Amino acid sequence: MVMGSTFTRHREIAWRGGRTRSTSRLIAEETAIALTYNGSTHAVMMGTPGDLEDFGIGFSLTEAIIERENEIRSIELIPNDLGVEVRMWLDGDRAASLAARRRAISGPVGCGLCGIESLEQARRAPSRVTGGGIAFHARDLLSAMQALSPLQILNQQTRSVHAAAFWHPRTGFGPVREDVGRHNALDKLAGAIVREGRSARDGAVLLTSRVSVEMVQKAAMIGAPVIVAVSAPTALAIQTAEEAGITLLAIARDDGYGVFTHSRRVLLPEEAASRAGC
């Protein structure tokens, strides 16, 4: 569901090719999004005001506030002059668990460590993923990354948002979600996967951003065995992917990519030919 427009048109004076002209441009909207549980604010994020039910559910899953979607009894979007409140009510056990760690915080775009109070929480051990027997052809993963761009509808209009997508080797693309914040885009994807009744355990998460530790932690929470990203990872992201059992591919461009962890899931062209007896 979209709360208002995700973009608006603004006038600009453009200087291109040594010439100046008056024109206009579509600009991505950015608004405050308050995530509240049982009447109390847990986090305020700056993000794109679209797919906010997905965002609320996905954030709740990837931040370990819930384990299953049905632990959220209800979810409601409350717009106001300052932003949008994603109002969620948890069942009794989850509400009691959250009460012990609840506090209100405010995070800018790109904030991914929300509602934590210690260094131990920031470096929490990632969830271990399954899917040890799954293998992906290298060319298929690269082709999927190349096919993602036309599916980034908001970015085609504004050139200023990130995308997170789910891809399956047999069925192709599942949900694609966009946001001005890369963490928000991944949270929205996580929520969409759950709401569509899918499993992330036999596919790949595709990212149009760099890979930091919290992106790996969030992917691990939904059980994704493979991450493919257009930009480079951080050292801690590589370490966390190794610990989580996630295959991490990054710097995925037209000419290829780098495999940084658990390469057994990636069939490079010569390996595929060898296994086929060629």
mmCIF file with all atom_site columns, N, CA and C in Angstrom, residues 143-213:
data_model
loop_
_atom_site.group_PDB
_atom_site.id
_atom_site.type_symbol
_atom_site.label_atom_id
_atom_site.label_alt_id
_atom_site.label_comp_id
_atom_site.label_asym_id
_atom_site.label_entity_id
_atom_site.label_seq_id
_atom_site.pdbx_PDB_ins_code
_atom_site.Cartn_x
_atom_site.Cartn_y
_atom_site.Cartn_z
_atom_site.occupancy
_atom_site.B_iso_or_equiv
_atom_site.pdbx_formal_charge
_atom_site.auth_seq_id
_atom_site.auth_comp_id
_atom_site.auth_asym_id
_atom_site.auth_atom_id
_atom_site.pdbx_PDB_model_num
ATOM 1   N N  . SER A 1 143 ? 22.733 -12.534 -14.725 1.00 0.00 ? 143 SER A N  1
ATOM 2   C CA . SER A 1 143 ? 21.609 -12.148 -15.579 1.00 0.00 ? 143 SER A CA 1
ATOM 3   C C  . SER A 1 143 ? 20.469 -11.579 -14.740 1.00 0.00 ? 143 SER A C  1
ATOM 4   N N  . ALA A 1 144 ? 20.250 -12.158 -13.550 1.00 0.00 ? 144 ALA A N  1
ATOM 5   C CA . ALA A 1 144 ? 19.201 -11.647 -12.668 1.00 0.00 ? 144 ALA A CA 1
ATOM 6   C C  . ALA A 1 144 ? 19.511 -10.223 -12.232 1.00 0.00 ? 144 ALA A C  1
ATOM 7   N N  . MET A 1 145 ? 20.760 -9.957  -11.886 1.00 0.00 ? 145 MET A N  1
ATOM 8   C CA . MET A 1 145 ? 21.138 -8.593  -11.489 1.00 0.00 ? 145 MET A CA 1
ATOM 9   C C  . MET A 1 145 ? 20.936 -7.622  -12.646 1.00 0.00 ? 145 MET A C  1
ATOM 10  N N  . GLN A 1 146 ? 21.275 -8.048  -13.849 1.00 0.00 ? 146 GLN A N  1
ATOM 11  C CA . GLN A 1 146 ? 21.107 -7.175  -15.008 1.00 0.00 ? 146 GLN A CA 1
ATOM 12  C C  . GLN A 1 146 ? 19.636 -6.934  -15.329 1.00 0.00 ? 146 GLN A C  1
ATOM 13  N N  . ALA A 1 147 ? 18.785 -7.918  -15.003 1.00 0.00 ? 147 ALA A N  1
ATOM 14  C CA . ALA A 1 147 ? 17.352 -7.790  -15.281 1.00 0.00 ? 147 ALA A CA 1
ATOM 15  C C  . ALA A 1 147 ? 16.618 -6.994  -14.219 1.00 0.00 ? 147 ALA A C  1
ATOM 16  N N  . LEU A 1 148 ? 17.291 -6.680  -13.121 1.00 0.00 ? 148 LEU A N  1
ATOM 17  C CA . LEU A 1 148 ? 16.622 -5.969  -12.021 1.00 0.00 ? 148 LEU A CA 1
ATOM 18  C C  . LEU A 1 148 ? 16.338 -4.511  -12.364 1.00 0.00 ? 148 LEU A C  1
ATOM 19  N N  . SER A 1 149 ? 17.218 -3.873  -13.094 1.00 0.00 ? 149 SER A N  1
ATOM 20  C CA . SER A 1 149 ? 17.079 -2.438  -13.345 1.00 0.00 ? 149 SER A CA 1
ATOM 21  C C  . SER A 1 149 ? 15.720 -2.048  -13.925 1.00 0.00 ? 149 SER A C  1
ATOM 22  N N  . PRO A 1 150 ? 15.197 -2.738  -14.945 1.00 0.00 ? 150 PRO A N  1
ATOM 23  C CA . PRO A 1 150 ? 13.882 -2.347  -15.483 1.00 0.00 ? 150 PRO A CA 1
ATOM 24  C C  . PRO A 1 150 ? 12.740 -2.511  -14.491 1.00 0.00 ? 150 PRO A C  1
ATOM 25  N N  . LEU A 1 151 ? 12.959 -3.301  -13.432 1.00 0.00 ? 151 LEU A N  1
ATOM 26  C CA . LEU A 1 151 ? 11.921 -3.524  -12.434 1.00 0.00 ? 151 LEU A CA 1
ATOM 27  C C  . LEU A 1 151 ? 11.934 -2.474  -11.325 1.00 0.00 ? 151 LEU A C  1
ATOM 28  N N  . GLN A 1 152 ? 12.933 -1.610  -11.341 1.00 0.00 ? 152 GLN A N  1
ATOM 29  C CA . GLN A 1 152 ? 13.045 -0.549  -10.340 1.00 0.00 ? 152 GLN A CA 1
ATOM 30  C C  . GLN A 1 152 ? 12.268 0.678   -10.834 1.00 0.00 ? 152 GLN A C  1
ATOM 31  N N  . ILE A 1 153 ? 10.965 0.616   -10.704 1.00 0.00 ? 153 ILE A N  1
ATOM 32  C CA . ILE A 1 153 ? 10.095 1.631   -11.296 1.00 0.00 ? 153 ILE A CA 1
ATOM 33  C C  . ILE A 1 153 ? 10.350 3.011   -10.689 1.00 0.00 ? 153 ILE A C  1
ATOM 34  N N  . LEU A 1 154 ? 10.429 3.084   -9.366  1.00 0.00 ? 154 LEU A N  1
ATOM 35  C CA . LEU A 1 154 ? 10.647 4.379   -8.720  1.00 0.00 ? 154 LEU A CA 1
ATOM 36  C C  . LEU A 1 154 ? 12.027 4.933   -9.044  1.00 0.00 ? 154 LEU A C  1
ATOM 37  N N  . ASN A 1 155 ? 13.026 4.079   -9.097  1.00 0.00 ? 155 ASN A N  1
ATOM 38  C CA . ASN A 1 155 ? 14.366 4.563   -9.410  1.00 0.00 ? 155 ASN A CA 1
ATOM 39  C C  . ASN A 1 155 ? 14.475 5.038   -10.851 1.00 0.00 ? 155 ASN A C  1
ATOM 40  N N  . GLN A 1 156 ? 13.737 4.421   -11.766 1.00 0.00 ? 156 GLN A N  1
ATOM 41  C CA . GLN A 1 156 ? 13.735 4.896   -13.147 1.00 0.00 ? 156 GLN A CA 1
ATOM 42  C C  . GLN A 1 156 ? 13.203 6.319   -13.233 1.00 0.00 ? 156 GLN A C  1
ATOM 43  N N  . GLN A 1 157 ? 12.289 6.646   -12.338 1.00 0.00 ? 157 GLN A N  1
ATOM 44  C CA . GLN A 1 157 ? 11.696 7.982   -12.357 1.00 0.00 ? 157 GLN A CA 1
ATOM 45  C C  . GLN A 1 157 ? 12.553 9.003   -11.610 1.00 0.00 ? 157 GLN A C  1
ATOM 46  N N  . THR A 1 158 ? 13.235 8.575   -10.558 1.00 0.00 ? 158 THR A N  1
ATOM 47  C CA . THR A 1 158 ? 13.918 9.539   -9.679  1.00 0.00 ? 158 THR A CA 1
ATOM 48  C C  . THR A 1 158 ? 15.428 9.391   -9.619  1.00 0.00 ? 158 THR A C  1
ATOM 49  N N  . ARG A 1 159 ? 15.954 8.209   -9.919  1.00 0.00 ? 159 ARG A N  1
ATOM 50  C CA . ARG A 1 159 ? 17.393 7.932   -9.857  1.00 0.00 ? 159 ARG A CA 1
ATOM 51  C C  . ARG A 1 159 ? 17.968 8.188   -8.466  1.00 0.00 ? 159 ARG A C  1
ATOM 52  N N  . SER A 1 160 ? 17.190 7.869   -7.423  1.00 0.00 ? 160 SER A N  1
ATOM 53  C CA . SER A 1 160 ? 17.700 8.192   -6.079  1.00 0.00 ? 160 SER A CA 1
ATOM 54  C C  . SER A 1 160 ? 17.295 7.184   -5.013  1.00 0.00 ? 160 SER A C  1
ATOM 55  N N  . VAL A 1 161 ? 16.844 5.991   -5.410  1.00 0.00 ? 161 VAL A N  1
ATOM 56  C CA . VAL A 1 161 ? 16.411 5.026   -4.402  1.00 0.00 ? 161 VAL A CA 1
ATOM 57  C C  . VAL A 1 161 ? 17.112 3.685   -4.606  1.00 0.00 ? 161 VAL A C  1
ATOM 58  N N  . HIS A 1 162 ? 17.186 2.926   -3.526  1.00 0.00 ? 162 HIS A N  1
ATOM 59  C CA . HIS A 1 162 ? 17.752 1.586   -3.543  1.00 0.00 ? 162 HIS A CA 1
ATOM 60  C C  . HIS A 1 162 ? 16.659 0.558   -3.792  1.00 0.00 ? 162 HIS A C  1
ATOM 61  N N  . ALA A 1 163 ? 17.065 -0.638  -4.215  1.00 0.00 ? 163 ALA A N  1
ATOM 62  C CA . ALA A 1 163 ? 16.119 -1.733  -4.394  1.00 0.00 ? 163 ALA A CA 1
ATOM 63  C C  . ALA A 1 163 ? 16.653 -2.983  -3.719  1.00 0.00 ? 163 ALA A C  1
ATOM 64  N N  . ALA A 1 164 ? 15.726 -3.810  -3.247  1.00 0.00 ? 164 ALA A N  1
ATOM 65  C CA . ALA A 1 164 ? 16.022 -5.161  -2.774  1.00 0.00 ? 164 ALA A CA 1
ATOM 66  C C  . ALA A 1 164 ? 15.008 -6.077  -3.437  1.00 0.00 ? 164 ALA A C  1
ATOM 67  N N  . ALA A 1 165 ? 15.476 -7.180  -3.983  1.00 0.00 ? 165 ALA A N  1
ATOM 68  C CA . ALA A 1 165 ? 14.600 -8.075  -4.739  1.00 0.00 ? 165 ALA A CA 1
ATOM 69  C C  . ALA A 1 165 ? 14.875 -9.522  -4.365  1.00 0.00 ? 165 ALA A C  1
ATOM 70  N N  . PHE A 1 166 ? 13.871 -10.372 -4.577  1.00 0.00 ? 166 PHE A N  1
ATOM 71  C CA . PHE A 1 166 ? 14.034 -11.806 -4.372  1.00 0.00 ? 166 PHE A CA 1
ATOM 72  C C  . PHE A 1 166 ? 13.981 -12.490 -5.726  1.00 0.00 ? 166 PHE A C  1
ATOM 73  N N  . TRP A 1 167 ? 14.925 -13.403 -5.952  1.00 0.00 ? 167 TRP A N  1
ATOM 74  C CA . TRP A 1 167 ? 15.008 -14.120 -7.227  1.00 0.00 ? 167 TRP A CA 1
ATOM 75  C C  . TRP A 1 167 ? 15.148 -15.604 -6.964  1.00 0.00 ? 167 TRP A C  1
ATOM 76  N N  . HIS A 1 168 ? 14.397 -16.405 -7.717  1.00 0.00 ? 168 HIS A N  1
ATOM 77  C CA . HIS A 1 168 ? 14.440 -17.860 -7.593  1.00 0.00 ? 168 HIS A CA 1
ATOM 78  C C  . HIS A 1 168 ? 14.918 -18.444 -8.915  1.00 0.00 ? 168 HIS A C  1
ATOM 79  N N  . PRO A 1 169 ? 15.800 -19.456 -8.893  1.00 0.00 ? 169 PRO A N  1
ATOM 80  C CA . PRO A 1 169 ? 16.359 -19.961 -10.154 1.00 0.00 ? 169 PRO A CA 1
ATOM 81  C C  . PRO A 1 169 ? 15.335 -20.577 -11.093 1.00 0.00 ? 169 PRO A C  1
ATOM 82  N N  . ARG A 1 170 ? 14.202 -21.060 -10.578 1.00 0.00 ? 170 ARG A N  1
ATOM 83  C CA . ARG A 1 170 ? 13.194 -21.667 -11.454 1.00 0.00 ? 170 ARG A CA 1
ATOM 84  C C  . ARG A 1 170 ? 12.057 -20.701 -11.797 1.00 0.00 ? 170 ARG A C  1
ATOM 85  N N  . THR A 1 171 ? 11.636 -19.903 -10.838 1.00 0.00 ? 171 THR A N  1
ATOM 86  C CA . THR A 1 171 ? 10.463 -19.051 -11.060 1.00 0.00 ? 171 THR A CA 1
ATOM 87  C C  . THR A 1 171 ? 10.809 -17.603 -11.353 1.00 0.00 ? 171 THR A C  1
ATOM 88  N N  . GLY A 1 172 ? 12.086 -17.237 -11.258 1.00 0.00 ? 172 GLY A N  1
ATOM 89  C CA . GLY A 1 172 ? 12.484 -15.868 -11.569 1.00 0.00 ? 172 GLY A CA 1
ATOM 90  C C  . GLY A 1 172 ? 12.224 -14.910 -10.426 1.00 0.00 ? 172 GLY A C  1
ATOM 91  N N  . PHE A 1 173 ? 11.850 -13.678 -10.769 1.00 0.00 ? 173 PHE A N  1
ATOM 92  C CA . PHE A 1 173 ? 11.707 -12.635 -9.762  1.00 0.00 ? 173 PHE A CA 1
ATOM 93  C C  . PHE A 1 173 ? 10.432 -12.805 -8.945  1.00 0.00 ? 173 PHE A C  1
ATOM 94  N N  . GLY A 1 174 ? 10.580 -12.584 -7.641  1.00 0.00 ? 174 GLY A N  1
ATOM 95  C CA . GLY A 1 174 ? 9.458  -12.424 -6.741  1.00 0.00 ? 174 GLY A CA 1
ATOM 96  C C  . GLY A 1 174 ? 9.297  -10.944 -6.452  1.00 0.00 ? 174 GLY A C  1
ATOM 97  N N  . PRO A 1 175 ? 9.084  -10.577 -5.190  1.00 0.00 ? 175 PRO A N  1
ATOM 98  C CA . PRO A 1 175 ? 8.886  -9.159  -4.870  1.00 0.00 ? 175 PRO A CA 1
ATOM 99  C C  . PRO A 1 175 ? 10.138 -8.315  -5.146  1.00 0.00 ? 175 PRO A C  1
ATOM 100 N N  . VAL A 1 176 ? 9.903  -7.084  -5.541  1.00 0.00 ? 176 VAL A N  1
ATOM 101 C CA . VAL A 1 176 ? 10.943 -6.053  -5.649  1.00 0.00 ? 176 VAL A CA 1
ATOM 102 C C  . VAL A 1 176 ? 10.455 -4.860  -4.851  1.00 0.00 ? 176 VAL A C  1
ATOM 103 N N  . ARG A 1 177 ? 11.284 -4.363  -3.939  1.00 0.00 ? 177 ARG A N  1
ATOM 104 C CA . ARG A 1 177 ? 10.888 -3.233  -3.113  1.00 0.00 ? 177 ARG A CA 1
ATOM 105 C C  . ARG A 1 177 ? 11.954 -2.143  -3.183  1.00 0.00 ? 177 ARG A C  1
ATOM 106 N N  . GLU A 1 178 ? 11.507 -0.879  -3.147  1.00 0.00 ? 178 GLU A N  1
ATOM 107 C CA . GLU A 1 178 ? 12.419 0.258   -3.277  1.00 0.00 ? 178 GLU A CA 1
ATOM 108 C C  . GLU A 1 178 ? 12.231 1.223   -2.119  1.00 0.00 ? 178 GLU A C  1
ATOM 109 N N  . ASP A 1 179 ? 13.310 1.923   -1.782  1.00 0.00 ? 179 ASP A N  1
ATOM 110 C CA . ASP A 1 179 ? 13.247 2.923   -0.717  1.00 0.00 ? 179 ASP A CA 1
ATOM 111 C C  . ASP A 1 179 ? 14.498 3.788   -0.798  1.00 0.00 ? 179 ASP A C  1
ATOM 112 N N  . VAL A 1 180 ? 14.393 5.009   -0.264  1.00 0.00 ? 180 VAL A N  1
ATOM 113 C CA . VAL A 1 180 ? 15.574 5.872   -0.201  1.00 0.00 ? 180 VAL A CA 1
ATOM 114 C C  . VAL A 1 180 ? 16.620 5.308   0.754   1.00 0.00 ? 180 VAL A C  1
ATOM 115 N N  . GLY A 1 181 ? 16.203 4.452   1.669   1.00 0.00 ? 181 GLY A N  1
ATOM 116 C CA . GLY A 1 181 ? 17.125 3.792   2.590   1.00 0.00 ? 181 GLY A CA 1
ATOM 117 C C  . GLY A 1 181 ? 17.319 2.337   2.196   1.00 0.00 ? 181 GLY A C  1
ATOM 118 N N  . ARG A 1 182 ? 18.565 1.893   2.096   1.00 0.00 ? 182 ARG A N  1
ATOM 119 C CA . ARG A 1 182 ? 18.818 0.518   1.659   1.00 0.00 ? 182 ARG A CA 1
ATOM 120 C C  . ARG A 1 182 ? 18.307 -0.496  2.671   1.00 0.00 ? 182 ARG A C  1
ATOM 121 N N  . HIS A 1 183 ? 18.437 -0.181  3.981   1.00 0.00 ? 183 HIS A N  1
ATOM 122 C CA . HIS A 1 183 ? 17.914 -1.095  4.993   1.00 0.00 ? 183 HIS A CA 1
ATOM 123 C C  . HIS A 1 183 ? 16.392 -1.184  4.905   1.00 0.00 ? 183 HIS A C  1
ATOM 124 N N  . ASN A 1 184 ? 15.758 -0.048  4.652   1.00 0.00 ? 184 ASN A N  1
ATOM 125 C CA . ASN A 1 184 ? 14.301 -0.035  4.519   1.00 0.00 ? 184 ASN A CA 1
ATOM 126 C C  . ASN A 1 184 ? 13.851 -0.897  3.348   1.00 0.00 ? 184 ASN A C  1
ATOM 127 N N  . ALA A 1 185 ? 14.573 -0.799  2.230   1.00 0.00 ? 185 ALA A N  1
ATOM 128 C CA . ALA A 1 185 ? 14.219 -1.601  1.061   1.00 0.00 ? 185 ALA A CA 1
ATOM 129 C C  . ALA A 1 185 ? 14.283 -3.086  1.385   1.00 0.00 ? 185 ALA A C  1
ATOM 130 N N  . LEU A 1 186 ? 15.315 -3.498  2.126   1.00 0.00 ? 186 LEU A N  1
ATOM 131 C CA . LEU A 1 186 ? 15.448 -4.908  2.487   1.00 0.00 ? 186 LEU A CA 1
ATOM 132 C C  . LEU A 1 186 ? 14.366 -5.328  3.479   1.00 0.00 ? 186 LEU A C  1
ATOM 133 N N  . ASP A 1 187 ? 14.037 -4.456  4.430   1.00 0.00 ? 187 ASP A N  1
ATOM 134 C CA . ASP A 1 187 ? 12.942 -4.762  5.357   1.00 0.00 ? 187 ASP A CA 1
ATOM 135 C C  . ASP A 1 187 ? 11.617 -4.909  4.606   1.00 0.00 ? 187 ASP A C  1
ATOM 136 N N  . LYS A 1 188 ? 11.366 -4.011  3.658   1.00 0.00 ? 188 LYS A N  1
ATOM 137 C CA . LYS A 1 188 ? 10.136 -4.111  2.859   1.00 0.00 ? 188 LYS A CA 1
ATOM 138 C C  . LYS A 1 188 ? 10.104 -5.424  2.079   1.00 0.00 ? 188 LYS A C  1
ATOM 139 N N  . LEU A 1 189 ? 11.249 -5.825  1.539   1.00 0.00 ? 189 LEU A N  1
ATOM 140 C CA . LEU A 1 189 ? 11.311 -7.100  0.824   1.00 0.00 ? 189 LEU A CA 1
ATOM 141 C C  . LEU A 1 189 ? 11.003 -8.261  1.761   1.00 0.00 ? 189 LEU A C  1
ATOM 142 N N  . ALA A 1 190 ? 11.587 -8.230  2.960   1.00 0.00 ? 190 ALA A N  1
ATOM 143 C CA . ALA A 1 190 ? 11.341 -9.299  3.929   1.00 0.00 ? 190 ALA A CA 1
ATOM 144 C C  . ALA A 1 190 ? 9.856  -9.406  4.244   1.00 0.00 ? 190 ALA A C  1
ATOM 145 N N  . GLY A 1 191 ? 9.206  -8.271  4.453   1.00 0.00 ? 191 GLY A N  1
ATOM 146 C CA . GLY A 1 191 ? 7.780  -8.280  4.727   1.00 0.00 ? 191 GLY A CA 1
ATOM 147 C C  . GLY A 1 191 ? 6.968  -8.796  3.558   1.00 0.00 ? 191 GLY A C  1
ATOM 148 N N  . ALA A 1 192 ? 7.348  -8.403  2.336   1.00 0.00 ? 192 ALA A N  1
ATOM 149 C CA . ALA A 1 192 ? 6.621  -8.847  1.145   1.00 0.00 ? 192 ALA A CA 1
ATOM 150 C C  . ALA A 1 192 ? 6.742  -10.350 0.943   1.00 0.00 ? 192 ALA A C  1
ATOM 151 N N  . ILE A 1 193 ? 7.936  -10.890 1.180   1.00 0.00 ? 193 ILE A N  1
ATOM 152 C CA . ILE A 1 193 ? 8.142  -12.332 1.040   1.00 0.00 ? 193 ILE A CA 1
ATOM 153 C C  . ILE A 1 193 ? 7.213  -13.093 1.982   1.00 0.00 ? 193 ILE A C  1
ATOM 154 N N  . VAL A 1 194 ? 7.142  -12.647 3.232   1.00 0.00 ? 194 VAL A N  1
ATOM 155 C CA . VAL A 1 194 ? 6.292  -13.318 4.221   1.00 0.00 ? 194 VAL A CA 1
ATOM 156 C C  . VAL A 1 194 ? 4.817  -13.161 3.858   1.00 0.00 ? 194 VAL A C  1
ATOM 157 N N  . ARG A 1 195 ? 4.411  -11.962 3.480   1.00 0.00 ? 195 ARG A N  1
ATOM 158 C CA . ARG A 1 195 ? 2.995  -11.720 3.190   1.00 0.00 ? 195 ARG A CA 1
ATOM 159 C C  . ARG A 1 195 ? 2.525  -12.485 1.953   1.00 0.00 ? 195 ARG A C  1
ATOM 160 N N  . GLU A 1 196 ? 3.442  -12.784 1.041   1.00 0.00 ? 196 GLU A N  1
ATOM 161 C CA . GLU A 1 196 ? 3.089  -13.560 -0.148  1.00 0.00 ? 196 GLU A CA 1
ATOM 162 C C  . GLU A 1 196 ? 3.170  -15.065 0.083   1.00 0.00 ? 196 GLU A C  1
ATOM 163 N N  . GLY A 1 197 ? 3.532  -15.451 1.305   1.00 0.00 ? 197 GLY A N  1
ATOM 164 C CA . GLY A 1 197 ? 3.614  -16.871 1.622   1.00 0.00 ? 197 GLY A CA 1
ATOM 165 C C  . GLY A 1 197 ? 4.807  -17.572 1.006   1.00 0.00 ? 197 GLY A C  1
ATOM 166 N N  . ARG A 1 198 ? 5.839  -16.828 0.687   1.00 0.00 ? 198 ARG A N  1
ATOM 167 C CA . ARG A 1 198 ? 7.042  -17.404 0.098   1.00 0.00 ? 198 ARG A CA 1
ATOM 168 C C  . ARG A 1 198 ? 8.049  -17.790 1.178   1.00 0.00 ? 198 ARG A C  1
ATOM 169 N N  . SER A 1 199 ? 9.067  -18.525 0.762   1.00 0.00 ? 199 SER A N  1
ATOM 170 C CA . SER A 1 199 ? 10.226 -18.795 1.597   1.00 0.00 ? 199 SER A CA 1
ATOM 171 C C  . SER A 1 199 ? 11.453 -18.227 0.898   1.00 0.00 ? 199 SER A C  1
ATOM 172 N N  . ALA A 1 200 ? 12.334 -17.603 1.661   1.00 0.00 ? 200 ALA A N  1
ATOM 173 C CA . ALA A 1 200 ? 13.565 -17.065 1.090   1.00 0.00 ? 200 ALA A CA 1
ATOM 174 C C  . ALA A 1 200 ? 14.690 -18.088 1.087   1.00 0.00 ? 200 ALA A C  1
ATOM 175 N N  . ARG A 1 201 ? 14.409 -19.313 1.534   1.00 0.00 ? 201 ARG A N  1
ATOM 176 C CA . ARG A 1 201 ? 15.468 -20.290 1.779   1.00 0.00 ? 201 ARG A CA 1
ATOM 177 C C  . ARG A 1 201 ? 15.991 -20.996 0.530   1.00 0.00 ? 201 ARG A C  1
ATOM 178 N N  . ASP A 1 202 ? 15.333 -20.780 -0.613  1.00 0.00 ? 202 ASP A N  1
ATOM 179 C CA . ASP A 1 202 ? 15.819 -21.434 -1.829  1.00 0.00 ? 202 ASP A CA 1
ATOM 180 C C  . ASP A 1 202 ? 16.032 -20.439 -2.963  1.00 0.00 ? 202 ASP A C  1
ATOM 181 N N  . GLY A 1 203 ? 16.270 -19.176 -2.612  1.00 0.00 ? 203 GLY A N  1
ATOM 182 C CA . GLY A 1 203 ? 16.502 -18.149 -3.623  1.00 0.00 ? 203 GLY A CA 1
ATOM 183 C C  . GLY A 1 203 ? 17.609 -17.198 -3.206  1.00 0.00 ? 203 GLY A C  1
ATOM 184 N N  . ALA A 1 204 ? 17.705 -16.100 -3.914  1.00 0.00 ? 204 ALA A N  1
ATOM 185 C CA . ALA A 1 204 ? 18.755 -15.110 -3.657  1.00 0.00 ? 204 ALA A CA 1
ATOM 186 C C  . ALA A 1 204 ? 18.137 -13.739 -3.426  1.00 0.00 ? 204 ALA A C  1
ATOM 187 N N  . VAL A 1 205 ? 18.754 -12.977 -2.525  1.00 0.00 ? 205 VAL A N  1
ATOM 188 C CA . VAL A 1 205 ? 18.394 -11.580 -2.305  1.00 0.00 ? 205 VAL A CA 1
ATOM 189 C C  . VAL A 1 205 ? 19.335 -10.721 -3.138  1.00 0.00 ? 205 VAL A C  1
ATOM 190 N N  . LEU A 1 206 ? 18.776 -9.865  -3.980  1.00 0.00 ? 206 LEU A N  1
ATOM 191 C CA . LEU A 1 206 ? 19.563 -8.981  -4.833  1.00 0.00 ? 206 LEU A CA 1
ATOM 192 C C  . LEU A 1 206 ? 19.487 -7.566  -4.290  1.00 0.00 ? 206 LEU A C  1
ATOM 193 N N  . LEU A 1 207 ? 20.632 -6.901  -4.182  1.00 0.00 ? 207 LEU A N  1
ATOM 194 C CA . LEU A 1 207 ? 20.705 -5.565  -3.599  1.00 0.00 ? 207 LEU A CA 1
ATOM 195 C C  . LEU A 1 207 ? 21.391 -4.610  -4.558  1.00 0.00 ? 207 LEU A C  1
ATOM 196 N N  . THR A 1 208 ? 20.875 -3.388  -4.657  1.00 0.00 ? 208 THR A N  1
ATOM 197 C CA . THR A 1 208 ? 21.507 -2.371  -5.505  1.00 0.00 ? 208 THR A CA 1
ATOM 198 C C  . THR A 1 208 ? 22.406 -1.455  -4.685  1.00 0.00 ? 208 THR A C  1
ATOM 199 N N  . SER A 1 209 ? 22.787 -1.893  -3.499  1.00 0.00 ? 209 SER A N  1
ATOM 200 C CA . SER A 1 209 ? 23.583 -1.056  -2.597  1.00 0.00 ? 209 SER A CA 1
ATOM 201 C C  . SER A 1 209 ? 24.823 -1.817  -2.159  1.00 0.00 ? 209 SER A C  1
ATOM 202 N N  . ARG A 1 210 ? 25.625 -1.160  -1.341  1.00 0.00 ? 210 ARG A N  1
ATOM 203 C CA . ARG A 1 210 ? 26.748 -1.859  -0.718  1.00 0.00 ? 210 ARG A CA 1
ATOM 204 C C  . ARG A 1 210 ? 26.215 -2.821  0.336   1.00 0.00 ? 210 ARG A C  1
ATOM 205 N N  . VAL A 1 211 ? 27.077 -3.730  0.773   1.00 0.00 ? 211 VAL A N  1
ATOM 206 C CA . VAL A 1 211 ? 26.680 -4.745  1.757   1.00 0.00 ? 211 VAL A CA 1
ATOM 207 C C  . VAL A 1 211 ? 27.395 -4.457  3.066   1.00 0.00 ? 211 VAL A C  1
ATOM 208 N N  . SER A 1 212 ? 26.647 -4.002  4.055   1.00 0.00 ? 212 SER A N  1
ATOM 209 C CA . SER A 1 212 ? 27.182 -3.789  5.387   1.00 0.00 ? 212 SER A CA 1
ATOM 210 C C  . SER A 1 212 ? 26.687 -4.895  6.307   1.00 0.00 ? 212 SER A C  1
ATOM 211 N N  . VAL A 1 213 ? 27.193 -4.924  7.522   1.00 0.00 ? 213 VAL A N  1
ATOM 212 C CA . VAL A 1 213 ? 26.903 -6.038  8.419   1.00 0.00 ? 213 VAL A CA 1
ATOM 213 C C  . VAL A 1 213 ? 25.409 -6.186  8.688   1.00 0.00 ? 213 VAL A C  1
#
